[in-house]
Amino acid sequence: MASYQIDHRGSHYDDLRAGTIASMLANVNRNSKVKPEPWGPLDFMTWNESRQADVAETKPVLLDDPEAQGNLILSMMFPGKV
């Protein structure tokens, strides 16, 4: 807390560090034939400015049948369980 008051570094730097570690792990296990370009730290930080443009373009999937909608949600949240 006192360090943040002095140099104003905080959670944004922590998030970037975590994104760096996540991107390193993803790149180690990446299939370069399927995804030729490497992952970057911002790819794992969904709340940054570059990702917000991608999120704004997506539209929800709405089905007419409520049971089919529920099954879709369950299959996305718990793949392989439904």
PDB file of N, CA and C in Angstrom:
ATOM      1  N   MET A   1       0.821  -1.182   0.000  1.00  0.00           N
ATOM      2  CA  MET A   1       0.000   0.000   0.000  1.00  0.00           C
ATOM      3  C   MET A   1       0.871   1.254   0.000  1.00  0.00           C
ATOM      4  N   ALA A   2       1.873   1.284   0.837  1.00  0.00           N
ATOM      5  CA  ALA A   2       2.744   2.450   0.886  1.00  0.00           C
ATOM      6  C   ALA A   2       3.539   2.586  -0.405  1.00  0.00           C
ATOM      7  N   SER A   3       3.935   1.457  -0.992  1.00  0.00           N
ATOM      8  CA  SER A   3       4.669   1.489  -2.257  1.00  0.00           C
ATOM      9  C   SER A   3       3.808   2.077  -3.366  1.00  0.00           C
ATOM     10  N   TYR A   4       2.533   1.743  -3.396  1.00  0.00           N
ATOM     11  CA  TYR A   4       1.641   2.280  -4.420  1.00  0.00           C
ATOM     12  C   TYR A   4       1.495   3.794  -4.268  1.00  0.00           C
ATOM     13  N   GLN A   5       1.475   4.284  -3.064  1.00  0.00           N
ATOM     14  CA  GLN A   5       1.346   5.724  -2.851  1.00  0.00           C
ATOM     15  C   GLN A   5       2.581   6.475  -3.338  1.00  0.00           C
ATOM     16  N   ILE A   6       3.718   5.800  -3.361  1.00  0.00           N
ATOM     17  CA  ILE A   6       4.955   6.447  -3.807  1.00  0.00           C
ATOM     18  C   ILE A   6       5.091   6.412  -5.324  1.00  0.00           C
ATOM     19  N   ASP A   7       4.972   5.236  -5.936  1.00  0.00           N
ATOM     20  CA  ASP A   7       5.260   5.128  -7.368  1.00  0.00           C
ATOM     21  C   ASP A   7       4.049   4.761  -8.228  1.00  0.00           C
ATOM     22  N   HIS A   8       2.868   4.644  -7.667  1.00  0.00           N
ATOM     23  CA  HIS A   8       1.609   4.413  -8.385  1.00  0.00           C
ATOM     24  C   HIS A   8       1.655   3.186  -9.309  1.00  0.00           C
ATOM     25  N   ARG A   9       2.315   2.148  -8.861  1.00  0.00           N
ATOM     26  CA  ARG A   9       2.254   0.871  -9.567  1.00  0.00           C
ATOM     27  C   ARG A   9       1.419  -0.057  -8.713  1.00  0.00           C
ATOM     28  N   GLY A  10       0.579  -0.833  -9.348  1.00  0.00           N
ATOM     29  CA  GLY A  10      -0.287  -1.697  -8.560  1.00  0.00           C
ATOM     30  C   GLY A  10      -0.856  -2.833  -9.370  1.00  0.00           C
ATOM     31  N   SER A  11      -2.169  -2.975  -9.316  1.00  0.00           N
ATOM     32  CA  SER A  11      -2.821  -4.151  -9.869  1.00  0.00           C
ATOM     33  C   SER A  11      -2.637  -4.285 -11.378  1.00  0.00           C
ATOM     34  N   HIS A  12      -2.486  -3.188 -12.107  1.00  0.00           N
ATOM     35  CA  HIS A  12      -2.284  -3.297 -13.550  1.00  0.00           C
ATOM     36  C   HIS A  12      -0.979  -4.018 -13.865  1.00  0.00           C
ATOM     37  N   TYR A  13       0.060  -3.723 -13.087  1.00  0.00           N
ATOM     38  CA  TYR A  13       1.328  -4.417 -13.286  1.00  0.00           C
ATOM     39  C   TYR A  13       1.223  -5.873 -12.856  1.00  0.00           C
ATOM     40  N   ASP A  14       0.480  -6.127 -11.803  1.00  0.00           N
ATOM     41  CA  ASP A  14       0.270  -7.506 -11.364  1.00  0.00           C
ATOM     42  C   ASP A  14      -0.483  -8.293 -12.428  1.00  0.00           C
ATOM     43  N   ASP A  15      -1.496  -7.680 -13.038  1.00  0.00           N
ATOM     44  CA  ASP A  15      -2.252  -8.344 -14.098  1.00  0.00           C
ATOM     45  C   ASP A  15      -1.362  -8.621 -15.301  1.00  0.00           C
ATOM     46  N   LEU A  16      -0.487  -7.686 -15.628  1.00  0.00           N
ATOM     47  CA  LEU A  16       0.421  -7.886 -16.752  1.00  0.00           C
ATOM     48  C   LEU A  16       1.397  -9.020 -16.462  1.00  0.00           C
ATOM     49  N   ARG A  17       1.877  -9.100 -15.244  1.00  0.00           N
ATOM     50  CA  ARG A  17       2.755 -10.218 -14.868  1.00  0.00           C
ATOM     51  C   ARG A  17       2.027 -11.550 -14.995  1.00  0.00           C
ATOM     52  N   ALA A  18       0.809 -11.609 -14.517  1.00  0.00           N
ATOM     53  CA  ALA A  18       0.029 -12.849 -14.613  1.00  0.00           C
ATOM     54  C   ALA A  18      -0.245 -13.193 -16.081  1.00  0.00           C
ATOM     55  N   GLY A  19      -0.544 -12.198 -16.908  1.00  0.00           N
ATOM     56  CA  GLY A  19      -0.762 -12.433 -18.331  1.00  0.00           C
ATOM     57  C   GLY A  19       0.495 -12.929 -19.028  1.00  0.00           C
ATOM     58  N   THR A  20       1.654 -12.437 -18.589  1.00  0.00           N
ATOM     59  CA  THR A  20       2.922 -12.891 -19.159  1.00  0.00           C
ATOM     60  C   THR A  20       3.154 -14.358 -18.852  1.00  0.00           C
ATOM     61  N   ILE A  21       2.875 -14.753 -17.628  1.00  0.00           N
ATOM     62  CA  ILE A  21       3.045 -16.158 -17.245  1.00  0.00           C
ATOM     63  C   ILE A  21       2.057 -17.037 -18.000  1.00  0.00           C
ATOM     64  N   ALA A  22       0.802 -16.605 -18.096  1.00  0.00           N
ATOM     65  CA  ALA A  22      -0.204 -17.382 -18.814  1.00  0.00           C
ATOM     66  C   ALA A  22       0.148 -17.504 -20.294  1.00  0.00           C
ATOM     67  N   SER A  23       0.637 -16.441 -20.907  1.00  0.00           N
ATOM     68  CA  SER A  23       0.997 -16.508 -22.327  1.00  0.00           C
ATOM     69  C   SER A  23       2.207 -17.412 -22.542  1.00  0.00           C
ATOM     70  N   MET A  24       3.141 -17.415 -21.606  1.00  0.00           N
ATOM     71  CA  MET A  24       4.291 -18.298 -21.727  1.00  0.00           C
ATOM     72  C   MET A  24       3.853 -19.759 -21.675  1.00  0.00           C
ATOM     73  N   LEU A  25       2.965 -20.081 -20.747  1.00  0.00           N
ATOM     74  CA  LEU A  25       2.469 -21.453 -20.654  1.00  0.00           C
ATOM     75  C   LEU A  25       1.667 -21.849 -21.893  1.00  0.00           C
ATOM     76  N   ALA A  26       0.871 -20.923 -22.400  1.00  0.00           N
ATOM     77  CA  ALA A  26       0.084 -21.212 -23.602  1.00  0.00           C
ATOM     78  C   ALA A  26       0.988 -21.396 -24.817  1.00  0.00           C
ATOM     79  N   ASN A  27       2.044 -20.611 -24.922  1.00  0.00           N
ATOM     80  CA  ASN A  27       2.944 -20.729 -26.067  1.00  0.00           C
ATOM     81  C   ASN A  27       3.769 -22.009 -26.014  1.00  0.00           C
ATOM     82  N   VAL A  28       4.105 -22.463 -24.826  1.00  0.00           N
ATOM     83  CA  VAL A  28       4.829 -23.721 -24.695  1.00  0.00           C
ATOM     84  C   VAL A  28       3.967 -24.872 -25.205  1.00  0.00           C
ATOM     85  N   ASN A  29       2.667 -24.807 -24.956  1.00  0.00           N
ATOM     86  CA  ASN A  29       1.743 -25.879 -25.346  1.00  0.00           C
ATOM     87  C   ASN A  29       0.968 -25.576 -26.628  1.00  0.00           C
ATOM     88  N   ARG A  30       1.342 -24.531 -27.343  1.00  0.00           N
ATOM     89  CA  ARG A  30       0.621 -24.100 -28.543  1.00  0.00           C
ATOM     90  C   ARG A  30       0.945 -24.992 -29.729  1.00  0.00           C
ATOM     91  N   ASN A  31      -0.069 -25.317 -30.507  1.00  0.00           N
ATOM     92  CA  ASN A  31       0.112 -26.034 -31.763  1.00  0.00           C
ATOM     93  C   ASN A  31       0.358 -24.978 -32.834  1.00  0.00           C
ATOM     94  N   SER A  32       1.596 -24.859 -33.304  1.00  0.00           N
ATOM     95  CA  SER A  32       1.949 -23.780 -34.230  1.00  0.00           C
ATOM     96  C   SER A  32       1.298 -23.945 -35.600  1.00  0.00           C
ATOM     97  N   LYS A  33       0.800 -25.137 -35.913  1.00  0.00           N
ATOM     98  CA  LYS A  33       0.104 -25.314 -37.187  1.00  0.00           C
ATOM     99  C   LYS A  33      -1.316 -24.747 -37.113  1.00  0.00           C
ATOM    100  N   VAL A  34      -1.944 -24.874 -35.956  1.00  0.00           N
ATOM    101  CA  VAL A  34      -3.298 -24.364 -35.770  1.00  0.00           C
ATOM    102  C   VAL A  34      -3.278 -22.864 -35.490  1.00  0.00           C
ATOM    103  N   LYS A  35      -2.355 -22.423 -34.636  1.00  0.00           N
ATOM    104  CA  LYS A  35      -2.229 -21.003 -34.283  1.00  0.00           C
ATOM    105  C   LYS A  35      -0.784 -20.578 -34.512  1.00  0.00           C
ATOM    106  N   PRO A  36      -0.470 -20.087 -35.714  1.00  0.00           N
ATOM    107  CA  PRO A  36       0.927 -19.763 -36.017  1.00  0.00           C
ATOM    108  C   PRO A  36       1.480 -18.577 -35.225  1.00  0.00           C
ATOM    109  N   GLU A  37       0.648 -17.603 -34.890  1.00  0.00           N
ATOM    110  CA  GLU A  37       1.160 -16.450 -34.151  1.00  0.00           C
ATOM    111  C   GLU A  37       1.116 -16.747 -32.647  1.00  0.00           C
ATOM    112  N   PRO A  38       2.141 -16.316 -31.918  1.00  0.00           N
ATOM    113  CA  PRO A  38       2.185 -16.618 -30.484  1.00  0.00           C
ATOM    114  C   PRO A  38       1.183 -15.782 -29.696  1.00  0.00           C
ATOM    115  N   TRP A  39       0.840 -16.297 -28.529  1.00  0.00           N
ATOM    116  CA  TRP A  39      -0.024 -15.573 -27.609  1.00  0.00           C
ATOM    117  C   TRP A  39       0.779 -14.461 -26.938  1.00  0.00           C
ATOM    118  N   GLY A  40       0.111 -13.392 -26.568  1.00  0.00           N
ATOM    119  CA  GLY A  40       0.736 -12.299 -25.835  1.00  0.00           C
ATOM    120  C   GLY A  40       0.062 -12.123 -24.488  1.00  0.00           C
ATOM    121  N   PRO A  41       0.654 -11.370 -23.590  1.00  0.00           N
ATOM    122  CA  PRO A  41       0.068 -11.171 -22.257  1.00  0.00           C
ATOM    123  C   PRO A  41      -1.334 -10.570 -22.301  1.00  0.00           C
ATOM    124  N   LEU A  42      -1.595  -9.675 -23.249  1.00  0.00           N
ATOM    125  CA  LEU A  42      -2.903  -9.026 -23.310  1.00  0.00           C
ATOM    126  C   LEU A  42      -4.005  -9.974 -23.778  1.00  0.00           C
ATOM    127  N   ASP A  43      -3.635 -11.094 -24.407  1.00  0.00           N
ATOM    128  CA  ASP A  43      -4.628 -12.081 -24.816  1.00  0.00           C
ATOM    129  C   ASP A  43      -5.299 -12.739 -23.612  1.00  0.00           C
ATOM    130  N   PHE A  44      -4.665 -12.679 -22.464  1.00  0.00           N
ATOM    131  CA  PHE A  44      -5.193 -13.315 -21.262  1.00  0.00           C
ATOM    132  C   PHE A  44      -5.716 -12.293 -20.253  1.00  0.00           C
ATOM    133  N   MET A  45      -5.776 -11.049 -20.665  1.00  0.00           N
ATOM    134  CA  MET A  45      -6.327  -9.987 -19.830  1.00  0.00           C
ATOM    135  C   MET A  45      -7.561  -9.451 -20.540  1.00  0.00           C
ATOM    136  N   THR A  46      -8.718 -10.025 -20.263  1.00  0.00           N
ATOM    137  CA  THR A  46      -9.930  -9.712 -21.021  1.00  0.00           C
ATOM    138  C   THR A  46     -10.448  -8.299 -20.770  1.00  0.00           C
ATOM    139  N   TRP A  47      -9.954  -7.623 -19.774  1.00  0.00           N
ATOM    140  CA  TRP A  47     -10.477  -6.303 -19.429  1.00  0.00           C
ATOM    141  C   TRP A  47      -9.624  -5.173 -19.990  1.00  0.00           C
ATOM    142  N   ASN A  48      -8.637  -5.451 -20.835  1.00  0.00           N
ATOM    143  CA  ASN A  48      -7.813  -4.371 -21.379  1.00  0.00           C
ATOM    144  C   ASN A  48      -8.477  -3.742 -22.601  1.00  0.00           C
ATOM    145  N   GLU A  49      -7.964  -2.607 -23.044  1.00  0.00           N
ATOM    146  CA  GLU A  49      -8.595  -1.848 -24.114  1.00  0.00           C
ATOM    147  C   GLU A  49      -8.598  -2.604 -25.443  1.00  0.00           C
ATOM    148  N   SER A  50      -7.535  -3.330 -25.759  1.00  0.00           N
ATOM    149  CA  SER A  50      -7.484  -4.019 -27.046  1.00  0.00           C
ATOM    150  C   SER A  50      -8.479  -5.165 -27.119  1.00  0.00           C
ATOM    151  N   ARG A  51      -8.833  -5.763 -26.000  1.00  0.00           N
ATOM    152  CA  ARG A  51      -9.805  -6.857 -25.986  1.00  0.00           C
ATOM    153  C   ARG A  51     -11.236  -6.331 -25.963  1.00  0.00           C
ATOM    154  N   GLN A  52     -11.449  -5.123 -25.488  1.00  0.00           N
ATOM    155  CA  GLN A  52     -12.802  -4.596 -25.386  1.00  0.00           C
ATOM    156  C   GLN A  52     -13.422  -4.390 -26.754  1.00  0.00           C
ATOM    157  N   ALA A  53     -12.630  -4.089 -27.780  1.00  0.00           N
ATOM    158  CA  ALA A  53     -13.167  -3.940 -29.127  1.00  0.00           C
ATOM    159  C   ALA A  53     -13.682  -5.279 -29.643  1.00  0.00           C
ATOM    160  N   ASP A  54     -12.965  -6.372 -29.320  1.00  0.00           N
ATOM    161  CA  ASP A  54     -13.407  -7.703 -29.732  1.00  0.00           C
ATOM    162  C   ASP A  54     -14.700  -8.100 -29.033  1.00  0.00           C
ATOM    163  N   VAL A  55     -14.813  -7.768 -27.767  1.00  0.00           N
ATOM    164  CA  VAL A  55     -15.989  -8.137 -26.991  1.00  0.00           C
ATOM    165  C   VAL A  55     -17.212  -7.365 -27.476  1.00  0.00           C
ATOM    166  N   ALA A  56     -17.022  -6.113 -27.862  1.00  0.00           N
ATOM    167  CA  ALA A  56     -18.145  -5.296 -28.315  1.00  0.00           C
ATOM    168  C   ALA A  56     -18.748  -5.838 -29.612  1.00  0.00           C
ATOM    169  N   GLU A  57     -17.952  -6.527 -30.428  1.00  0.00           N
ATOM    170  CA  GLU A  57     -18.440  -7.041 -31.700  1.00  0.00           C
ATOM    171  C   GLU A  57     -19.203  -8.348 -31.555  1.00  0.00           C
ATOM    172  N   THR A  58     -19.032  -9.056 -30.456  1.00  0.00           N
ATOM    173  CA  THR A  58     -19.703 -10.341 -30.293  1.00  0.00           C
ATOM    174  C   THR A  58     -21.160 -10.140 -29.908  1.00  0.00           C
ATOM    175  N   LYS A  59     -21.994 -11.060 -30.356  1.00  0.00           N
ATOM    176  CA  LYS A  59     -23.419 -11.005 -30.046  1.00  0.00           C
ATOM    177  C   LYS A  59     -23.804 -12.291 -29.330  1.00  0.00           C
ATOM    178  N   PRO A  60     -24.751 -12.234 -28.424  1.00  0.00           N
ATOM    179  CA  PRO A  60     -25.150 -13.448 -27.710  1.00  0.00           C
ATOM    180  C   PRO A  60     -25.880 -14.419 -28.631  1.00  0.00           C
ATOM    181  N   VAL A  61     -25.765 -15.702 -28.294  1.00  0.00           N
ATOM    182  CA  VAL A  61     -26.480 -16.746 -29.027  1.00  0.00           C
ATOM    183  C   VAL A  61     -27.780 -16.999 -28.284  1.00  0.00           C
ATOM    184  N   LEU A  62     -28.887 -16.643 -28.895  1.00  0.00           N
ATOM    185  CA  LEU A  62     -30.195 -16.819 -28.278  1.00  0.00           C
ATOM    186  C   LEU A  62     -31.008 -17.806 -29.102  1.00  0.00           C
ATOM    187  N   LEU A  63     -31.462 -18.872 -28.454  1.00  0.00           N
ATOM    188  CA  LEU A  63     -32.259 -19.892 -29.114  1.00  0.00           C
ATOM    189  C   LEU A  63     -33.720 -19.738 -28.728  1.00  0.00           C
ATOM    190  N   ASP A  64     -34.613 -20.169 -29.591  1.00  0.00           N
ATOM    191  CA  ASP A  64     -36.052 -20.071 -29.323  1.00  0.00           C
ATOM    192  C   ASP A  64     -36.498 -21.059 -28.244  1.00  0.00           C
ATOM    193  N   ASP A  65     -35.890 -22.229 -28.222  1.00  0.00           N
ATOM    194  CA  ASP A  65     -36.276 -23.269 -27.269  1.00  0.00           C
ATOM    195  C   ASP A  65     -35.522 -23.060 -25.950  1.00  0.00           C
ATOM    196  N   PRO A  66     -36.230 -22.827 -24.820  1.00  0.00           N
ATOM    197  CA  PRO A  66     -35.557 -22.591 -23.542  1.00  0.00           C
ATOM    198  C   PRO A  66     -34.691 -23.772 -23.091  1.00  0.00           C
ATOM    199  N   GLU A  67     -35.143 -24.992 -23.367  1.00  0.00           N
ATOM    200  CA  GLU A  67     -34.355 -26.155 -22.954  1.00  0.00           C
ATOM    201  C   GLU A  67     -33.065 -26.249 -23.770  1.00  0.00           C
ATOM    202  N   ALA A  68     -33.150 -25.960 -25.056  1.00  0.00           N
ATOM    203  CA  ALA A  68     -31.950 -25.958 -25.901  1.00  0.00           C
ATOM    204  C   ALA A  68     -30.994 -24.852 -25.458  1.00  0.00           C
ATOM    205  N   GLN A  69     -31.535 -23.706 -25.049  1.00  0.00           N
ATOM    206  CA  GLN A  69     -30.701 -22.612 -24.550  1.00  0.00           C
ATOM    207  C   GLN A  69     -29.976 -23.043 -23.283  1.00  0.00           C
ATOM    208  N   GLY A  70     -30.700 -23.692 -22.375  1.00  0.00           N
ATOM    209  CA  GLY A  70     -30.087 -24.178 -21.146  1.00  0.00           C
ATOM    210  C   GLY A  70     -29.010 -25.213 -21.412  1.00  0.00           C
ATOM    211  N   ASN A  71     -29.264 -26.118 -22.357  1.00  0.00           N
ATOM    212  CA  ASN A  71     -28.264 -27.126 -22.707  1.00  0.00           C
ATOM    213  C   ASN A  71     -27.022 -26.490 -23.328  1.00  0.00           C
ATOM    214  N   LEU A  72     -27.229 -25.451 -24.128  1.00  0.00           N
ATOM    215  CA  LEU A  72     -26.098 -24.742 -24.715  1.00  0.00           C
ATOM    216  C   LEU A  72     -25.250 -24.091 -23.632  1.00  0.00           C
ATOM    217  N   ILE A  73     -25.893 -23.443 -22.691  1.00  0.00           N
ATOM    218  CA  ILE A  73     -25.163 -22.796 -21.595  1.00  0.00           C
ATOM    219  C   ILE A  73     -24.396 -23.836 -20.785  1.00  0.00           C
ATOM    220  N   LEU A  74     -25.048 -24.929 -20.437  1.00  0.00           N
ATOM    221  CA  LEU A  74     -24.374 -25.982 -19.667  1.00  0.00           C
ATOM    222  C   LEU A  74     -23.198 -26.583 -20.429  1.00  0.00           C
ATOM    223  N   SER A  75     -23.372 -26.794 -21.735  1.00  0.00           N
ATOM    224  CA  SER A  75     -22.280 -27.389 -22.500  1.00  0.00           C
ATOM    225  C   SER A  75     -21.099 -26.434 -22.638  1.00  0.00           C
ATOM    226  N   MET A  76     -21.368 -25.128 -22.644  1.00  0.00           N
ATOM    227  CA  MET A  76     -20.266 -24.157 -22.712  1.00  0.00           C
ATOM    228  C   MET A  76     -19.572 -24.008 -21.376  1.00  0.00           C
ATOM    229  N   MET A  77     -20.317 -24.083 -20.292  1.00  0.00           N
ATOM    230  CA  MET A  77     -19.734 -23.929 -18.960  1.00  0.00           C
ATOM    231  C   MET A  77     -19.034 -25.201 -18.489  1.00  0.00           C
ATOM    232  N   PHE A  78     -19.585 -26.343 -18.850  1.00  0.00           N
ATOM    233  CA  PHE A  78     -19.051 -27.625 -18.390  1.00  0.00           C
ATOM    234  C   PHE A  78     -18.879 -28.571 -19.576  1.00  0.00           C
ATOM    235  N   PRO A  79     -17.889 -28.332 -20.429  1.00  0.00           N
ATOM    236  CA  PRO A  79     -17.721 -29.190 -21.615  1.00  0.00           C
ATOM    237  C   PRO A  79     -17.430 -30.641 -21.204  1.00  0.00           C
ATOM    238  N   GLY A  80     -18.065 -31.555 -21.879  1.00  0.00           N
ATOM    239  CA  GLY A  80     -17.841 -32.969 -21.600  1.00  0.00           C
ATOM    240  C   GLY A  80     -18.680 -33.516 -20.465  1.00  0.00           C
ATOM    241  N   LYS A  81     -19.403 -32.668 -19.753  1.00  0.00           N
ATOM    242  CA  LYS A  81     -20.229 -33.108 -18.628  1.00  0.00           C
ATOM    243  C   LYS A  81     -21.675 -33.314 -19.035  1.00  0.00           C
ATOM    244  N   VAL A  82     -22.106 -32.651 -20.088  1.00  0.00           N
ATOM    245  CA  VAL A  82     -23.524 -32.735 -20.501  1.00  0.00           C
ATOM    246  C   VAL A  82     -23.648 -33.674 -21.675  1.00  0.00           C
TER     247      VAL A  82
END
